[in-house]
Amino acid sequence: MRFSTLGAGSVLLSSLCATSHAYRLPQIPFSPSDDSLGTSPHPPPGDWNPLEHMSGIAPYHDAPGADITPPDGCEVTSVAFLVRHSCIYANDDEWADFMEPFVNRLEKYQQEGGSFQGAGPLAFLENWESPINEGNLEALTGPGADDAFAFGKRLRKLYPHLFPPKDLGKGSSKGKKGRTDKVKEPFRIWTANSNRDVGTAKAFIKGAFPKRHEGDDGEGDGKYLSLIKVNNKEASWSSSLTPHKVCPAFTKEPGKPDAQEWLEHFGVAPLERLKKLMPNFEWALRDVIALMMLCGYESVIKGVGKTEFCKQGLFTAEEYSDFGYWNDLIYHKMTGYAAPVAPYLGIPWVNTSLHNLLEAPEHRHHRDGRPHLGLLKEGDGLPDPDRPPNATHSQSLFVFFTHREEPPVALVALGIWNQTTVGPLPTDHRPDNRVWKTSHVLPFLGHVAIEKLTCGSHKHPKDYARILVNGAAQPLPREDLADGPGKSCRMERFTEYVRERMEMFGDFEGACKKAE
Ligand SMILES: *[C@@H]1O[C@H](CO)[C@@H](O)[C@H](O)[C@H]1NC(C)=O
Ligand SMILES: *[C@@H]1O[C@H](CO)[C@@H](O)[C@H](O)[C@H]1NC(C)=O
Ligand SMILES: *[C@@H]1O[C@H](CO)[C@@H](O)[C@H](O)[C@H]1NC(C)=O
């Protein structure tokens, strides 16, 4: 099976394959398709799946309400994607702070012949070995590469007209039939330079492009396709691709005390349960977090449905949701509305993407009405290929792979899911009416996209911008900015809005100065 962690992926791709009309795409189901929850003292209800409530430690799943069907009379004429890399073995901080201390104590307990008698759902720990170690931290997992491949296939299905044709260059050798188009420069996919990002981008390319274009191991053949690796600290691009890495004022710390306070509320009951199951083991409150993290990480290492940490039903649905909220608290002060620097970090990608959408090649149609947007031919008067990455482009689809911090700061720059308008996040209970829910944006391959929709007749087309988060359209935060079809915004208004936001949050250097 190719889609080992994308339980939903195969359903989704097969439903995609069943459609014939390229511009009326099917509703993408938000499919909680995990049948892996075994019997346990606390079985989560029905189709409830912990992996959909685990913030950033989960295989890709669409956000609720996902449906990228263009509104009636509209087609997508350009789109920019900001995508988190695919599944990794473990984030090094999460390993060091939570999982490793638990794993170390467990190994000691195993070696010393500690008892697992009566451990019930924890009995599997007697023979369990950690698949995570210092050597594979942060490395892309096998299922993670499969998911990135599936994501590439999926985008090709969803936006076929925005990719270069699959048969491009096929007939270029003499005497063979096929396309002989000469392209002036290759189609580009961009990625941050870390191995997990590059590996994700290469797997994506293999899924989205024919063998002929994919080049050596997904690097692109250099003629029709190029993978652009952007150094994490490259000045011309870093503020839009990896801004948190070039911003001294950015910090992962401020939400941690809130999360700890919250853990001290919700973690006590599950900790007591664990203690009863293995009374001789030296439990710590943080182990509640460690076991939940291992449910997520083992799912993306071994494949969904293959980890006892999820299957044994160690925690209730409520407790997993509490863990999701624990993550929301951390990210809210790190990349959300309670992080003063967040909108400054997110606005460069928004500005660059707006620029790219506006500069995307105009609508051109074949005689049969099929739009022809995926490539420009020689003679189209393209700018110099050495131009900066945010200059005018010859393509209409922009895919950027980067780190978990970037999609949420782009949301903040856009003013979407502004928790401040609802209220602060408490640390003594979980407010289910909050709008800041990181499980909906942060899974591996989680993304924010801006689509340019072109609606109306070919003679009088009107352009709109639509924001998607993991497949679900998100209205911009003012009524006059969300009155277009399908929660979209008139392109002129969106352009004005982004300029306003640039005025408010454009001072990247100023905002990123570290307080002395
Ligand atoms: C491209 O990025 C550079 C550096 O961030 C910036 O100075 C320049 O204004 C940008 N140009 C465009 C056209 O967005
Ligand atoms: C923002 O985008 C506009 C083009 O839409 C460009 O002129 C400007 O330089 C950009 N600003 C930055 C800081 O990149
Ligand atoms: C979030 O909402 C608050 C309250 O309306 C507003 O003051 C603030 O500017 C918003 N934040 C961002 C980044 O848009």
Coordinates of C-alpha atoms and ligand atoms in Angstrom, one line a residue:
M1 CA 0.0 0.0 0.0
R2 CA 1.3 3.4 -0.9
F3 CA -0.8 5.5 1.4
S4 CA 0.2 3.9 4.6
T5 CA -0.5 6.7 6.9
L6 CA -3.0 8.4 4.7
G7 CA -5.9 6.2 5.7
A8 CA -8.1 8.9 4.2
G9 CA -5.8 9.3 1.2
S10 CA -6.8 6.2 -0.7
V11 CA -10.5 6.9 -0.3
L12 CA -9.9 10.4 -1.4
L13 CA -7.7 9.6 -4.4
S14 CA -10.1 6.9 -5.6
S15 CA -13.0 9.3 -5.4
L16 CA -10.9 11.8 -7.4
C17 CA -10.0 9.3 -10.0
A18 CA -13.7 8.6 -10.5
T19 CA -14.4 12.1 -11.8
S20 CA -14.1 13.1 -15.4
H21 CA -14.7 16.8 -15.3
A22 CA -11.5 18.4 -14.4
Y23 CA -12.9 21.7 -13.1
R24 CA -15.8 20.4 -11.1
L25 CA -13.8 18.5 -8.5
P26 CA -15.6 16.3 -6.0
Q27 CA -16.0 17.3 -2.5
I28 CA -13.0 16.0 -0.6
P29 CA -14.3 14.1 2.3
F30 CA -13.0 14.7 5.7
S31 CA -12.7 11.0 6.3
P32 CA -11.9 9.8 9.8
S33 CA -11.1 6.3 8.6
D34 CA -9.3 4.8 11.5
D35 CA -10.6 1.4 12.5
S36 CA -7.6 0.8 14.6
L37 CA -9.0 1.6 18.0
G38 CA -9.0 -1.7 19.9
T39 CA -11.2 -2.5 22.8
S40 CA -10.1 -0.7 25.9
P41 CA -11.5 0.4 29.2
H42 CA -12.0 3.8 27.6
P43 CA -12.9 3.4 24.0
P44 CA -13.3 6.7 22.2
P45 CA -16.8 6.9 20.6
G46 CA -17.5 5.6 17.1
D47 CA -15.4 7.1 14.3
W48 CA -13.6 9.5 16.6
N49 CA -9.9 9.4 15.8
P50 CA -7.2 10.6 18.2
L51 CA -5.0 11.5 15.2
E52 CA -7.3 14.2 14.2
H53 CA -6.9 15.9 17.6
M54 CA -3.2 15.8 18.0
S55 CA -2.1 19.1 16.5
G56 CA 1.2 18.7 14.8
I57 CA 1.9 15.1 15.6
A58 CA -0.4 13.4 13.0
P59 CA -0.5 12.3 9.5
Y60 CA -2.2 14.6 7.1
H61 CA -6.0 15.0 7.3
D62 CA -8.3 17.6 5.7
A63 CA -9.7 20.3 8.0
P64 CA -13.5 20.1 8.8
G65 CA -15.6 21.3 5.9
A66 CA -12.8 20.7 3.3
D67 CA -14.1 21.1 -0.2
I68 CA -12.0 22.7 -2.8
T69 CA -14.6 22.6 -5.6
P70 CA -14.4 26.0 -7.2
P71 CA -17.7 27.9 -6.9
D72 CA -20.1 27.8 -9.8
G73 CA -18.8 29.7 -12.8
C74 CA -15.3 29.9 -11.4
E75 CA -12.0 28.2 -12.1
V76 CA -8.8 28.2 -10.3
T77 CA -6.3 30.1 -12.4
S78 CA -3.4 30.3 -10.0
V79 CA -2.6 29.0 -6.5
A80 CA 0.1 29.2 -3.9
F81 CA 0.7 26.6 -1.3
L82 CA 2.8 26.9 1.9
V83 CA 3.2 23.3 3.2
R84 CA 4.7 21.8 6.3
H85 CA 7.1 18.9 5.5
S86 CA 5.8 15.4 5.9
C87 CA 6.1 12.9 8.8
I88 CA 9.3 12.7 10.8
Y89 CA 10.5 10.3 13.5
A90 CA 10.2 12.9 16.1
N91 CA 10.8 16.6 16.7
D92 CA 14.0 16.9 18.8
D93 CA 12.5 19.1 21.6
E94 CA 9.4 16.9 21.9
W95 CA 11.7 13.9 22.2
A96 CA 14.0 15.4 24.7
D97 CA 11.3 17.0 26.9
F98 CA 8.7 14.2 27.0
M99 CA 9.3 10.9 25.1
E100 CA 12.9 10.3 25.9
P101 CA 12.6 10.6 29.7
F102 CA 9.8 8.1 29.6
V103 CA 11.6 5.8 27.2
N104 CA 14.8 5.9 29.4
R105 CA 12.8 5.0 32.5
L106 CA 11.0 2.2 30.7
E107 CA 14.2 0.7 29.3
K108 CA 15.6 0.7 32.8
Y109 CA 12.4 -0.9 34.2
Q110 CA 12.5 -3.6 31.4
Q111 CA 16.2 -4.3 32.1
E112 CA 15.7 -4.6 35.8
G113 CA 12.9 -7.1 35.2
G114 CA 10.1 -4.8 36.4
S115 CA 6.6 -6.3 36.5
F116 CA 4.0 -6.0 33.8
Q117 CA 1.5 -8.2 35.7
G118 CA -1.9 -6.7 35.6
A119 CA -0.7 -3.9 33.3
G120 CA -3.8 -4.5 31.0
P121 CA -3.6 -2.1 28.1
L122 CA 0.1 -1.3 29.0
A123 CA 1.2 -5.0 28.9
F124 CA 2.6 -4.4 25.4
L125 CA 5.3 -2.2 27.0
E126 CA 7.1 -5.3 28.2
N127 CA 8.5 -6.0 24.8
W128 CA 8.2 -2.5 23.2
E129 CA 11.2 -0.9 21.8
S130 CA 11.4 2.7 20.8
P131 CA 11.5 3.2 17.1
I132 CA 12.8 6.7 17.8
N133 CA 16.5 7.3 18.6
E134 CA 19.1 10.1 18.5
G135 CA 20.1 8.9 15.0
N136 CA 16.7 9.3 13.3
L137 CA 15.3 12.4 15.1
E138 CA 13.8 14.8 12.5
A139 CA 14.3 12.3 9.6
L140 CA 11.5 11.8 7.2
T141 CA 9.7 8.5 7.7
G142 CA 8.8 5.9 5.0
P143 CA 5.0 6.6 5.4
G144 CA 5.9 10.3 5.4
A145 CA 7.5 9.9 2.0
D146 CA 4.5 7.9 0.8
D147 CA 2.1 10.7 2.0
A148 CA 4.1 13.4 0.2
F149 CA 4.0 11.2 -2.9
A150 CA 0.2 10.9 -2.5
F151 CA -0.1 14.7 -1.9
G152 CA 1.7 15.2 -5.2
K153 CA -0.7 12.9 -7.0
R154 CA -3.6 14.7 -5.3
L155 CA -2.5 18.2 -6.4
R156 CA -2.0 17.0 -10.0
K157 CA -5.6 15.6 -9.9
L158 CA -7.0 18.8 -8.3
Y159 CA -5.1 21.3 -10.4
P160 CA -4.2 19.5 -13.7
H161 CA -4.4 22.6 -15.7
L162 CA -1.9 24.4 -13.6
F163 CA 0.9 21.8 -14.0
P164 CA 3.0 21.5 -17.2
P165 CA 1.4 18.8 -19.4
K166 CA 2.6 15.3 -18.6
D167 CA 3.7 14.7 -22.2
L168 CA 5.8 17.8 -22.3
G169 CA 9.1 16.9 -24.1
K170 CA 7.9 13.5 -24.9
G171 CA 8.4 13.8 -28.6
S172 CA 11.5 16.0 -28.6
S173 CA 13.7 13.4 -30.1
K174 CA 13.5 13.3 -33.9
G175 CA 10.8 11.3 -35.7
K176 CA 8.7 10.6 -32.6
K177 CA 5.2 12.0 -32.2
G178 CA 4.4 14.0 -29.2
R179 CA 5.0 17.5 -27.8
T180 CA 8.0 19.3 -28.8
D181 CA 7.4 22.5 -26.8
K182 CA 10.6 24.3 -26.0
V183 CA 10.3 25.8 -22.6
K184 CA 12.5 28.7 -21.7
E185 CA 12.9 27.7 -18.1
P186 CA 11.8 24.9 -15.9
F187 CA 8.7 24.7 -13.7
R188 CA 9.8 25.2 -10.1
I189 CA 9.0 23.7 -6.8
W190 CA 10.6 25.4 -3.8
T191 CA 11.7 23.9 -0.5
A192 CA 13.5 24.9 2.6
N193 CA 16.9 23.3 2.8
S194 CA 16.5 20.9 5.7
N195 CA 16.6 17.2 4.8
R196 CA 13.0 16.6 5.9
D197 CA 11.8 19.4 3.6
V198 CA 13.9 18.3 0.7
G199 CA 12.9 14.7 1.1
T200 CA 9.2 15.7 1.2
A201 CA 9.6 17.9 -1.9
K202 CA 11.3 15.1 -3.8
A203 CA 8.6 12.6 -2.9
F204 CA 6.0 15.2 -3.9
I205 CA 7.6 15.7 -7.2
K206 CA 7.6 11.9 -7.9
G207 CA 3.9 11.9 -7.2
A208 CA 3.0 14.9 -9.2
F209 CA 5.3 14.7 -12.2
P210 CA 6.0 12.0 -14.8
K211 CA 9.3 10.1 -14.6
R212 CA 10.6 12.0 -17.6
H213 CA 10.4 15.3 -15.6
E214 CA 11.3 14.1 -12.1
G215 CA 15.1 13.8 -12.7
D216 CA 17.5 12.2 -10.4
D217 CA 15.5 11.1 -7.3
G218 CA 13.0 13.9 -7.6
E219 CA 15.4 16.8 -8.0
G220 CA 13.8 17.7 -11.3
D221 CA 15.5 17.2 -14.7
G222 CA 16.5 20.8 -14.8
K223 CA 15.0 21.3 -18.2
Y224 CA 11.3 21.0 -17.5
L225 CA 11.3 20.9 -13.7
S226 CA 13.6 22.2 -11.0
L227 CA 13.6 21.8 -7.3
I228 CA 14.8 25.0 -5.8
K229 CA 16.4 24.5 -2.4
V230 CA 16.3 27.6 -0.4
N231 CA 18.9 28.0 2.3
N232 CA 17.2 28.5 5.7
K233 CA 19.0 31.8 6.1
E234 CA 19.1 33.0 2.5
A235 CA 18.4 36.7 2.6
S236 CA 16.4 37.1 -0.6
W237 CA 13.9 34.4 0.3
S238 CA 14.2 33.4 3.9
S239 CA 11.7 36.0 5.2
S240 CA 9.0 34.3 3.2
L241 CA 10.0 30.6 3.4
T242 CA 11.6 30.2 6.8
P243 CA 11.0 33.5 8.6
H244 CA 11.2 32.1 12.1
K245 CA 14.7 31.0 11.5
V246 CA 15.9 34.5 10.7
C247 CA 14.0 36.3 13.4
P248 CA 15.9 36.6 16.7
A249 CA 12.7 37.7 18.6
F250 CA 11.0 34.4 17.7
T251 CA 10.8 32.0 20.6
K252 CA 9.2 28.6 21.3
E253 CA 9.2 29.2 25.0
P254 CA 6.4 31.5 26.1
G255 CA 3.4 29.1 25.8
K256 CA 5.1 26.3 27.7
P257 CA 4.2 27.4 31.2
D258 CA 0.5 27.7 30.1
A259 CA 0.7 24.2 28.7
Q260 CA 2.3 22.9 31.9
E261 CA -0.5 24.5 34.0
W262 CA -3.1 23.0 31.8
L263 CA -1.4 19.6 32.1
E264 CA -1.6 19.9 35.8
H265 CA -5.4 20.0 35.4
F266 CA -6.2 17.5 32.8
G267 CA -3.2 15.1 33.3
V268 CA -4.0 14.1 36.9
A269 CA -6.8 11.6 36.2
P270 CA -5.0 9.7 33.4
L271 CA -1.8 9.6 35.4
E272 CA -3.7 8.0 38.3
R273 CA -5.0 5.4 35.9
L274 CA -1.5 4.6 34.6
K275 CA -0.2 4.3 38.2
K276 CA -2.9 1.7 39.0
L277 CA -1.9 -0.3 35.9
M278 CA 1.8 -0.3 36.7
P279 CA 2.3 0.7 40.3
N280 CA 6.0 -0.1 40.5
F281 CA 6.9 2.0 37.6
E282 CA 8.1 5.5 38.4
W283 CA 5.5 7.6 36.6
A284 CA 5.7 11.3 35.9
L285 CA 2.9 13.7 35.0
R286 CA 4.7 14.4 31.7
D287 CA 4.4 10.7 30.7
V288 CA 0.8 11.4 29.9
I289 CA 2.1 13.7 27.2
A290 CA 4.8 11.2 26.2
L291 CA 2.3 8.3 25.7
M292 CA 0.0 10.5 23.6
M293 CA 2.9 11.8 21.5
L294 CA 4.0 8.2 20.9
C295 CA 0.5 7.4 19.6
G296 CA 1.1 10.1 17.0
Y297 CA 4.7 9.4 16.2
E298 CA 4.4 5.6 16.0
S299 CA 1.5 6.1 13.6
V300 CA 3.6 8.1 11.2
I301 CA 6.6 5.8 11.6
K302 CA 5.0 2.4 11.4
G303 CA 1.8 3.4 9.7
V304 CA -1.7 4.3 10.9
G305 CA -3.3 1.5 12.9
K306 CA 0.0 -0.1 13.7
T307 CA 0.8 1.3 17.1
E308 CA -0.4 -0.1 20.4
F309 CA -0.2 3.4 21.9
C310 CA -3.3 4.3 19.9
K311 CA -4.9 0.9 19.6
Q312 CA -5.0 0.1 23.3
G313 CA -7.2 3.1 24.0
L314 CA -5.0 4.3 26.8
F315 CA -6.8 7.6 26.9
T316 CA -10.4 8.9 26.4
A317 CA -11.5 11.1 23.5
E318 CA -11.8 14.0 26.1
E319 CA -8.2 13.4 27.2
Y320 CA -6.9 13.4 23.6
S321 CA -8.8 16.6 23.0
D322 CA -7.1 18.0 26.1
F323 CA -3.8 17.1 24.6
G324 CA -4.8 18.9 21.4
Y325 CA -5.5 22.0 23.5
W326 CA -2.2 21.6 25.3
N327 CA -0.6 22.0 21.9
D328 CA -2.8 24.9 21.0
L329 CA -1.6 26.7 24.2
I330 CA 2.0 26.3 23.1
Y331 CA 1.5 27.4 19.5
H332 CA -0.7 30.3 20.4
K333 CA 2.1 32.1 22.1
M334 CA 4.7 30.8 19.6
T335 CA 3.1 31.2 16.2
G336 CA -0.4 32.5 17.0
Y337 CA -2.2 35.6 18.0
A338 CA -0.5 35.8 21.3
A339 CA 2.9 35.9 19.6
P340 CA 3.6 39.6 18.9
V341 CA 6.0 38.6 16.1
A342 CA 3.7 36.2 14.3
P343 CA 2.0 38.5 11.8
Y344 CA 5.4 40.0 10.9
L345 CA 6.7 36.5 10.2
G346 CA 3.7 35.5 8.1
I347 CA 3.2 38.6 5.9
P348 CA 6.2 38.2 3.6
W349 CA 4.9 34.9 2.2
V350 CA 1.4 36.4 1.8
N351 CA 2.8 39.4 0.0
T352 CA 5.0 37.3 -2.2
S353 CA 2.2 35.0 -3.0
L354 CA -0.2 37.8 -3.8
H355 CA 2.5 39.1 -6.1
N356 CA 2.9 35.6 -7.7
L357 CA -0.9 35.2 -8.2
L358 CA -1.2 38.6 -9.8
E359 CA 1.8 38.0 -12.0
A360 CA 0.8 34.5 -13.0
P361 CA 0.5 34.1 -16.8
E362 CA -2.8 35.4 -18.1
H363 CA -5.6 33.0 -18.9
R364 CA -5.1 31.5 -22.3
H365 CA -7.3 28.9 -23.8
H366 CA -6.8 26.2 -26.3
R367 CA -9.3 26.2 -29.1
D368 CA -11.4 23.6 -27.3
G369 CA -11.7 26.0 -24.3
R370 CA -9.3 24.1 -22.1
P371 CA -7.2 26.6 -20.2
H372 CA -3.5 26.4 -20.9
L373 CA -1.7 27.7 -17.9
G374 CA 0.9 25.2 -16.9
L375 CA 3.8 26.5 -18.9
L376 CA 5.0 29.3 -21.1
K377 CA 6.7 28.7 -24.3
E378 CA 9.9 30.2 -25.7
G379 CA 9.2 33.6 -27.1
D380 CA 6.7 34.5 -24.4
G381 CA 9.1 37.1 -23.2
L382 CA 9.9 35.8 -19.8
P383 CA 12.1 37.6 -17.4
D384 CA 15.6 36.4 -16.6
P385 CA 15.7 33.0 -14.9
D386 CA 18.2 34.4 -12.3
R387 CA 15.7 36.9 -11.0
P388 CA 14.9 36.7 -7.3
P389 CA 12.3 34.1 -6.3
N390 CA 9.7 36.7 -5.7
A391 CA 10.0 38.3 -9.1
T392 CA 7.6 37.7 -12.0
H393 CA 7.1 34.0 -12.7
S394 CA 6.3 31.9 -15.6
Q395 CA 4.0 29.5 -13.8
S396 CA 0.7 29.6 -12.0
L397 CA 1.1 27.0 -9.3
F398 CA 3.5 27.7 -6.5
V399 CA 4.4 25.0 -4.0
F400 CA 6.7 25.8 -1.1
F401 CA 7.8 23.2 1.5
T402 CA 8.9 24.4 4.9
H403 CA 8.5 24.0 8.6
R404 CA 5.6 23.7 11.1
E405 CA 5.9 27.3 12.2
E406 CA 5.2 28.8 8.8
P407 CA 1.5 27.9 7.9
P408 CA 0.2 29.2 11.2
V409 CA 2.0 32.6 11.0
A410 CA 0.7 33.0 7.5
L411 CA -2.8 32.6 9.0
V412 CA -2.1 35.3 11.6
A413 CA -0.8 37.6 8.9
L414 CA -4.1 37.1 7.1
G415 CA -6.1 37.6 10.3
I416 CA -7.8 34.2 10.2
W417 CA -8.7 32.3 13.4
N418 CA -8.0 35.4 15.5
Q419 CA -8.5 34.0 19.0
T420 CA -8.2 37.5 20.5
T421 CA -11.6 38.3 19.1
V422 CA -13.1 35.4 21.1
G423 CA -11.1 35.7 24.3
P424 CA -7.9 34.5 25.9
L425 CA -7.1 30.8 26.3
P426 CA -7.6 29.6 29.8
T427 CA -5.3 27.1 31.5
D428 CA -7.9 25.5 33.8
H429 CA -10.4 24.3 31.2
R430 CA -10.6 23.6 27.5
P431 CA -12.8 26.1 25.6
D432 CA -14.3 24.2 22.7
N433 CA -15.6 27.4 21.2
R434 CA -12.0 28.6 20.6
V435 CA -11.1 29.4 17.0
W436 CA -7.4 28.6 17.4
K437 CA -7.4 24.9 16.8
T438 CA -3.9 23.8 15.5
S439 CA -5.1 20.3 14.8
H440 CA -6.8 21.8 11.7
V441 CA -3.6 23.3 10.2
L442 CA -0.6 21.5 11.7
P443 CA -0.6 17.8 10.8
F444 CA 2.3 16.7 8.6
L445 CA 1.8 18.2 5.1
G446 CA -0.6 20.7 6.7
H447 CA -0.9 23.8 4.6
V448 CA -2.3 27.2 3.8
A449 CA -3.1 28.0 0.2
I450 CA -4.3 31.1 -1.6
E451 CA -6.2 30.5 -4.8
K452 CA -6.9 32.9 -7.5
L453 CA -10.4 32.1 -8.8
T454 CA -11.4 33.5 -12.1
C455 CA -15.2 33.7 -12.5
G456 CA -17.6 34.8 -15.1
S457 CA -17.4 34.8 -18.9
H458 CA -14.1 34.7 -20.7
K459 CA -14.8 38.1 -22.0
H460 CA -15.5 39.6 -18.6
P461 CA -13.6 37.5 -16.1
K462 CA -13.4 38.6 -12.5
D463 CA -10.7 37.5 -10.1
Y464 CA -11.2 36.5 -6.5
A465 CA -8.8 35.2 -3.8
R466 CA -9.8 32.3 -1.7
I467 CA -7.9 31.1 1.4
L468 CA -7.8 27.3 2.0
V469 CA -6.5 25.6 5.2
N470 CA -6.0 21.9 4.6
G471 CA -8.7 21.9 1.9
A472 CA -11.3 24.0 3.8
A473 CA -12.1 27.6 2.6
Q474 CA -11.6 30.2 5.3
P475 CA -13.3 33.6 5.2
L476 CA -11.2 36.7 5.7
P477 CA -12.1 38.5 9.0
R478 CA -14.2 41.3 7.6
E479 CA -17.6 40.9 5.9
D480 CA -16.6 43.0 2.9
L481 CA -13.6 40.7 2.5
A482 CA -15.6 37.5 2.3
D483 CA -18.5 38.4 0.0
G484 CA -17.2 36.7 -3.1
P485 CA -18.4 33.2 -4.2
G486 CA -17.4 30.4 -1.8
K487 CA -16.0 32.7 0.9
S488 CA -13.6 34.3 -1.5
C489 CA -12.7 38.0 -1.7
R490 CA -12.6 40.2 -4.8
M491 CA -8.9 40.3 -5.9
E492 CA -8.8 44.1 -5.8
R493 CA -10.0 44.1 -2.2
F494 CA -7.7 41.3 -1.2
T495 CA -4.8 43.3 -2.8
E496 CA -5.7 46.3 -0.7
Y497 CA -6.1 44.2 2.4
V498 CA -2.6 42.7 2.0
R499 CA -1.2 46.2 1.4
E500 CA -2.9 47.4 4.7
R501 CA -1.4 44.4 6.5
M502 CA 2.0 45.1 5.0
E503 CA 1.8 48.6 6.4
M504 CA 0.9 47.2 9.8
F505 CA 3.3 44.3 9.9
G506 CA 5.9 45.0 7.2
D507 CA 8.7 46.0 9.6
F508 CA 10.2 42.5 9.8
E509 CA 13.6 43.7 11.1
G510 CA 12.1 46.0 13.7
A511 CA 9.8 43.3 15.0
C512 CA 12.5 40.7 15.0
K513 CA 15.0 42.6 17.1
K514 CA 15.5 40.7 20.3
A515 CA 14.6 42.7 23.4
E516 CA 17.8 43.4 25.4
Ligands
LIG1 C1 11.7 40.5 -3.2 O1 12.3 40.3 -2.0 C2 13.3 41.3 -1.6 C3 13.9 40.8 -0.3 O2 12.9 40.3 0.6 C4 12.5 42.6 -1.5 O3 13.5 43.6 -1.1 C5 11.9 43.0 -2.8 O4 11.1 44.1 -2.6 C6 11.0 41.8 -3.2 N1 10.5 42.1 -4.6 C7 9.2 41.9 -4.9 C8 8.9 42.2 -6.4 O5 8.4 41.4 -4.2
LIG2 C1 5.2 43.2 -1.6 O1 4.7 42.9 -2.8 C2 4.7 44.0 -3.8 C3 4.2 43.5 -5.1 O2 2.9 43.0 -5.0 C4 6.2 44.4 -4.0 O3 6.2 45.5 -4.8 C5 6.8 44.7 -2.6 O4 8.2 44.9 -2.8 C6 6.6 43.5 -1.7 N1 7.2 43.9 -0.4 C7 8.1 43.1 0.2 C8 8.7 43.6 1.4 O5 8.5 42.0 -0.3
LIG3 C1 -6.9 40.1 16.3 O1 -8.0 40.7 16.8 C2 -7.8 41.8 17.7 C3 -9.2 42.2 18.3 O2 -10.1 42.5 17.3 C4 -7.1 42.9 16.9 O3 -6.9 44.0 17.8 C5 -5.8 42.4 16.4 O4 -5.2 43.3 15.6 C6 -6.0 41.1 15.6 N1 -4.7 40.6 15.3 C7 -4.2 40.4 14.0 C8 -2.8 39.9 13.9 O5 -4.9 40.6 13.1

